[in-house]
PDB file of C-alpha atoms in Angstrom:
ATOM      1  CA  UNK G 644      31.088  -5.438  13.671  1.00  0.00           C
ATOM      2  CA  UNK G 645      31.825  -5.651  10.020  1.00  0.00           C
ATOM      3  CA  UNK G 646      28.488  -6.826   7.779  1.00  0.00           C
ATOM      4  CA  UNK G 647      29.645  -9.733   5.657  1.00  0.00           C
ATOM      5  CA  UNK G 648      28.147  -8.252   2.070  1.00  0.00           C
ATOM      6  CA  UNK G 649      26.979 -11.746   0.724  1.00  0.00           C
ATOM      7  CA  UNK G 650      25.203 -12.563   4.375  1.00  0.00           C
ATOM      8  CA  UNK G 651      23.250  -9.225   3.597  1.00  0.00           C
ATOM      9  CA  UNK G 652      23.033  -9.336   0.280  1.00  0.00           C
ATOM     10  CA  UNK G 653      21.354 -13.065   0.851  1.00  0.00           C
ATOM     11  CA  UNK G 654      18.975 -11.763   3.710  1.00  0.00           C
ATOM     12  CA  UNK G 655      17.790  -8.540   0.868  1.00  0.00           C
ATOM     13  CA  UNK G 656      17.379 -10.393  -1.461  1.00  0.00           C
ATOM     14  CA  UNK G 657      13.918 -12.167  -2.300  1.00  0.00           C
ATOM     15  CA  UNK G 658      14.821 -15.613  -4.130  1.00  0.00           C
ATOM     16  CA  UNK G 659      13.764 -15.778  -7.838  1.00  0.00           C
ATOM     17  CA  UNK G 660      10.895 -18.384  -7.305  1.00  0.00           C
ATOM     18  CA  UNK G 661       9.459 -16.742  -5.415  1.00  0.00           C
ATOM     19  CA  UNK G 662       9.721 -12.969  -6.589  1.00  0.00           C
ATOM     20  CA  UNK G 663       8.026 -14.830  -9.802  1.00  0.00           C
ATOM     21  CA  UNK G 664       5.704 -16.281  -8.146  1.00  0.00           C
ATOM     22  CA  UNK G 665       4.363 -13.366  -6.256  1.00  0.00           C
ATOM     23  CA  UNK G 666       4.607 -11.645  -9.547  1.00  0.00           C
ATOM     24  CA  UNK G 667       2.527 -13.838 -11.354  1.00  0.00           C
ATOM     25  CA  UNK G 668      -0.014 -13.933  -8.292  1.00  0.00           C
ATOM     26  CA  UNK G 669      -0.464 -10.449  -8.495  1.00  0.00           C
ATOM     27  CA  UNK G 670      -0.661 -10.194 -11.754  1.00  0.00           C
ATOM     28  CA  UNK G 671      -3.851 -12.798 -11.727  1.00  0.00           C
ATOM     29  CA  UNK G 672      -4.966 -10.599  -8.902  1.00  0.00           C
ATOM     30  CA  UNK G 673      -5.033  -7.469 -11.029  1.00  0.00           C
ATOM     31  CA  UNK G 674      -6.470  -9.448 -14.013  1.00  0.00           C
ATOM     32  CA  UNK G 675      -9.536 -10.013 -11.898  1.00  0.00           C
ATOM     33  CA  UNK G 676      -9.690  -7.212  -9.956  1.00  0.00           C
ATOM     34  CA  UNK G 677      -9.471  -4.703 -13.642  1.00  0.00           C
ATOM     35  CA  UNK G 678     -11.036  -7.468 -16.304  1.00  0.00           C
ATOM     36  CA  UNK G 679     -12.745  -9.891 -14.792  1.00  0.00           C
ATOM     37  CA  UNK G 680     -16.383 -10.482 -13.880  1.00  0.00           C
ATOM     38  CA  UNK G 681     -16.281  -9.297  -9.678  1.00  0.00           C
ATOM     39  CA  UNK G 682     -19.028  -7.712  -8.154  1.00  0.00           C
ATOM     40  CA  UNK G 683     -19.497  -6.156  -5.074  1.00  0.00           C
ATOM     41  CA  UNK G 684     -22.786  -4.861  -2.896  1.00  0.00           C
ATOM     42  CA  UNK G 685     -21.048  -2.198  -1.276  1.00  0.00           C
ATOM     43  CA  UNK G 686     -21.153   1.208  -4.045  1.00  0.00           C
ATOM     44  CA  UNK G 687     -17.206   2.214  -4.602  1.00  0.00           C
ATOM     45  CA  UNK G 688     -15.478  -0.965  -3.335  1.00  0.00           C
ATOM     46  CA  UNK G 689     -14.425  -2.536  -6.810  1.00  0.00           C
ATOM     47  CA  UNK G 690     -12.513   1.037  -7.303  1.00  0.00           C
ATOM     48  CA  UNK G 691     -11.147   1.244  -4.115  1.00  0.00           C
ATOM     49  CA  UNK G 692     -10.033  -1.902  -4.531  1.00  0.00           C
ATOM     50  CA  UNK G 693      -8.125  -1.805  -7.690  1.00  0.00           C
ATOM     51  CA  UNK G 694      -6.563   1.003  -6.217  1.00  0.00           C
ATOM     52  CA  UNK G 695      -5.192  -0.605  -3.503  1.00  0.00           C
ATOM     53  CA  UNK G 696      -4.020  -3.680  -5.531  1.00  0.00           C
ATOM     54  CA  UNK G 697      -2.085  -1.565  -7.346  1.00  0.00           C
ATOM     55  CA  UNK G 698      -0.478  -0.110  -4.485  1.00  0.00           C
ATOM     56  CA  UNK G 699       0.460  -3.533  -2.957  1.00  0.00           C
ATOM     57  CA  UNK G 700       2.177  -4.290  -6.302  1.00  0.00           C
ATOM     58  CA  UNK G 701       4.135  -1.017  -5.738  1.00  0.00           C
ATOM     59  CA  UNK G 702       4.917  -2.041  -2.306  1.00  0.00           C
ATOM     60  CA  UNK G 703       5.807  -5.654  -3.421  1.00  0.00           C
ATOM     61  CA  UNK G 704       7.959  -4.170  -6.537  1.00  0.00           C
ATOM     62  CA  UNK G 705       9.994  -2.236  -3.531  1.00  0.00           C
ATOM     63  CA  UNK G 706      10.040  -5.760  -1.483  1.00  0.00           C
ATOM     64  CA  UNK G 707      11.607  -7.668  -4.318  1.00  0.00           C
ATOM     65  CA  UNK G 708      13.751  -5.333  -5.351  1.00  0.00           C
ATOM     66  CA  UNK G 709      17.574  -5.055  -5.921  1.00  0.00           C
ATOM     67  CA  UNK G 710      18.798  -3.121  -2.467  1.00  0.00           C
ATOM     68  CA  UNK G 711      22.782  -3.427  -3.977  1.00  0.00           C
ATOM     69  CA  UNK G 712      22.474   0.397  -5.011  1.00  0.00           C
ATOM     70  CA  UNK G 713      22.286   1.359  -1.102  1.00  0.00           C
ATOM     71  CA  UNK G 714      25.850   2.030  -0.218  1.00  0.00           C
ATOM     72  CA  UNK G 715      25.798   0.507   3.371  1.00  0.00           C
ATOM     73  CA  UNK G 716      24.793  -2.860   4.443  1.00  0.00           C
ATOM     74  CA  UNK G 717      22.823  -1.144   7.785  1.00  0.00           C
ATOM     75  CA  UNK G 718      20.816   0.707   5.488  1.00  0.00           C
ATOM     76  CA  UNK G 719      19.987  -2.289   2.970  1.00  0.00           C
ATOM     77  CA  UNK G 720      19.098  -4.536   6.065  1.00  0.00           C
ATOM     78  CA  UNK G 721      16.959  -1.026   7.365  1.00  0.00           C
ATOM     79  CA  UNK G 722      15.644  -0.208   3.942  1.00  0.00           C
ATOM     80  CA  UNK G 723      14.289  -4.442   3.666  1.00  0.00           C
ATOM     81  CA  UNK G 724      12.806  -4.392   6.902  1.00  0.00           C
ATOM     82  CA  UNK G 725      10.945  -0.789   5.745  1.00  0.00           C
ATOM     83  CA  UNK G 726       9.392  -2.610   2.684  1.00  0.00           C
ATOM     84  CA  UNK G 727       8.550  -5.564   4.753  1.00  0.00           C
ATOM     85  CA  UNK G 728       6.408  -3.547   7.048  1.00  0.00           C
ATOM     86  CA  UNK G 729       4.632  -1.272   3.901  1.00  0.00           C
ATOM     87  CA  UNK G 730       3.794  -4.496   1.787  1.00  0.00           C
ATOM     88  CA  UNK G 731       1.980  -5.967   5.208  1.00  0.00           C
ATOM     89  CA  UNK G 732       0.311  -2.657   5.462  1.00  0.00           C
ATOM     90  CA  UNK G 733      -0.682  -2.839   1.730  1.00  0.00           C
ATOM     91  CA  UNK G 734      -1.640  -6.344   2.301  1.00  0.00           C
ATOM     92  CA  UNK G 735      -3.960  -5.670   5.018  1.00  0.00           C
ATOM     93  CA  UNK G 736      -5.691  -2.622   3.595  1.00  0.00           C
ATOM     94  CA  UNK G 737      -6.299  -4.920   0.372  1.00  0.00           C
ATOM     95  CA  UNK G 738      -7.623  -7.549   2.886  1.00  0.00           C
ATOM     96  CA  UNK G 739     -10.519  -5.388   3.859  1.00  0.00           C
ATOM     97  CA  UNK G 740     -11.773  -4.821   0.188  1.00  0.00           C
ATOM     98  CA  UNK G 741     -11.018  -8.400  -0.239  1.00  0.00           C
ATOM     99  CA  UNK G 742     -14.108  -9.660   1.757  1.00  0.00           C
ATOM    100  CA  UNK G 743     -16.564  -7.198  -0.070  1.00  0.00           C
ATOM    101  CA  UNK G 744     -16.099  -8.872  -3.102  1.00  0.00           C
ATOM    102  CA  UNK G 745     -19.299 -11.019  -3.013  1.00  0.00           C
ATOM    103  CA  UNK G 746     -20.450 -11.715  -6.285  1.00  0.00           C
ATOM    104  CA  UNK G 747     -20.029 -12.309 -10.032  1.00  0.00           C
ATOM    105  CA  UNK G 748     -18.582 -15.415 -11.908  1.00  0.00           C
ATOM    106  CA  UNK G 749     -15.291 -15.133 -11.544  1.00  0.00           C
ATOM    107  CA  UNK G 750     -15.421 -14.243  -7.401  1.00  0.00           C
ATOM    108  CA  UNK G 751     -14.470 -17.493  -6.506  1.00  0.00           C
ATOM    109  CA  UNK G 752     -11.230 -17.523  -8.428  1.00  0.00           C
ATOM    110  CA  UNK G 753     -10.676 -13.970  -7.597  1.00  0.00           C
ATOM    111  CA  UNK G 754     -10.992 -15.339  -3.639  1.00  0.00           C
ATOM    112  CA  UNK G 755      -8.649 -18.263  -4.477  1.00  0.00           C
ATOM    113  CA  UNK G 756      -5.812 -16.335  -6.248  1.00  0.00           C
ATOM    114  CA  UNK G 757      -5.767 -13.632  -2.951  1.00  0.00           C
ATOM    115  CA  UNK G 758      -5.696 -16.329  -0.578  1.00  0.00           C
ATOM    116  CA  UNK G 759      -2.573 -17.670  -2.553  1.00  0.00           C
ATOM    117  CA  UNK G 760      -1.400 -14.778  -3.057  1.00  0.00           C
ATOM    118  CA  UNK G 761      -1.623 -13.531   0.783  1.00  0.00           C
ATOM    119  CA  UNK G 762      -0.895 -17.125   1.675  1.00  0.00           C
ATOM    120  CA  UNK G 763       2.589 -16.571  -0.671  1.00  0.00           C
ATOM    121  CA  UNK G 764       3.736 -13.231   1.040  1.00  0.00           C
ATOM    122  CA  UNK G 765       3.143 -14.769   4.847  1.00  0.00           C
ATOM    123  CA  UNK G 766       5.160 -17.749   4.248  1.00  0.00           C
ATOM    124  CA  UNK G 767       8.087 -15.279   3.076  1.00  0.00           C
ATOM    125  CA  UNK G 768       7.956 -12.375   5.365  1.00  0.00           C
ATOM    126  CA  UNK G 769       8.240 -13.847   8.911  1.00  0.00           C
ATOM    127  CA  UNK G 770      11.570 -15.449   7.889  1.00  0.00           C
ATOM    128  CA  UNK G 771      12.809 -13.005   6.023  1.00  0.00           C
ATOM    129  CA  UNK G 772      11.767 -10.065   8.694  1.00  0.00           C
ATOM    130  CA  UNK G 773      13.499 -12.744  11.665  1.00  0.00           C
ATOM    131  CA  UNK G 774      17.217 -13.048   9.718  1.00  0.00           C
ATOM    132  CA  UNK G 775      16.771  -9.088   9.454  1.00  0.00           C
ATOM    133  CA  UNK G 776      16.261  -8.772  12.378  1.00  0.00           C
ATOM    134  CA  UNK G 777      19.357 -10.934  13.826  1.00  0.00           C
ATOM    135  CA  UNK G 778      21.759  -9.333  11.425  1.00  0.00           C
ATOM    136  CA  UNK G 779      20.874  -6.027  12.970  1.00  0.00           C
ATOM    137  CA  UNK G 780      20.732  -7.218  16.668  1.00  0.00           C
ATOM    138  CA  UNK G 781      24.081  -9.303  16.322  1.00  0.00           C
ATOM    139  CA  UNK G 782      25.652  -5.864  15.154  1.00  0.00           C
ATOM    140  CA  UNK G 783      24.618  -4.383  18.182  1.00  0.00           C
ATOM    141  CA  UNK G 784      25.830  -6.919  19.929  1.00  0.00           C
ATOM    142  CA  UNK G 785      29.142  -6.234  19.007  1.00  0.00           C
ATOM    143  CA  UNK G 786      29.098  -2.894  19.825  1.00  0.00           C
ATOM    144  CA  UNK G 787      27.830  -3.551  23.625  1.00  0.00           C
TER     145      UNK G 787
END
């Protein structure tokens, strides 16, 4: 079976509201987590953390990104799926820094723009991992 290019190229392809939105979300994020007043108990978190954050903007940069320069459909539905799966790794090692952020006057915005940021990349994900998933399975499908 044949992909259709625009099916694919729809099921790739984060929608512009929300690429800006998690854009701007993690771009709050970072704001706090480099610049604003956060405070942790545990010696080395606030590091570690930033460090991560920036690593789950990586991983979302490679989520929302343009997949057209992959030759093959297979490989842009296979190459989606593969940033799916590192951006909910990044978002779960980020997660665990997350809750050892316990103090300072800007903690409980820096608490409320993860949750909406986390909150933002669940919503998207499931679906978007799901119609990946059938566009590969109803390939193989074809082939049985």
């Amino acid at each position: 079976m044949a992909f259709d290019p625009e099916v694919v190229h729809s099921a790739v392809t984060l929608d512009t509201a929300t690429r800006q939105t998690l854009r701007t979300q993690w771009s709050s994020l970072m704001e706090l987590a480099v610049w604003g007043e956060i405070k942790s108990s545990q010696i080395g978190l606030l590091p570690k953390l930033r460090k991560r954050a920036l690593d789950l903007g990586e991983k979302l940069r490679s989520y929302a990104g343009d997949r057209r320069w992959i030759p093959h459909p297979r490989e842009q539905i296979k190459n989606a799926l593969s940033g799916s799966l590192q951006v909910r790794e990044a978002l779960d090692k980020v997660a665990e820094l997350v809750q050892g952020v316990d103090g300072g006057n800007e903690c409980a915005a820096f608490h409320s723009g993860w949750d909406a940021l986390r909150r933002t990349l669940e919503a998207d994900i499931a679906p978007r991992e799901a119609r990946l998933v059938r566009l590969l399975d109803a390939q193989y499908q074809e082939e049985v």
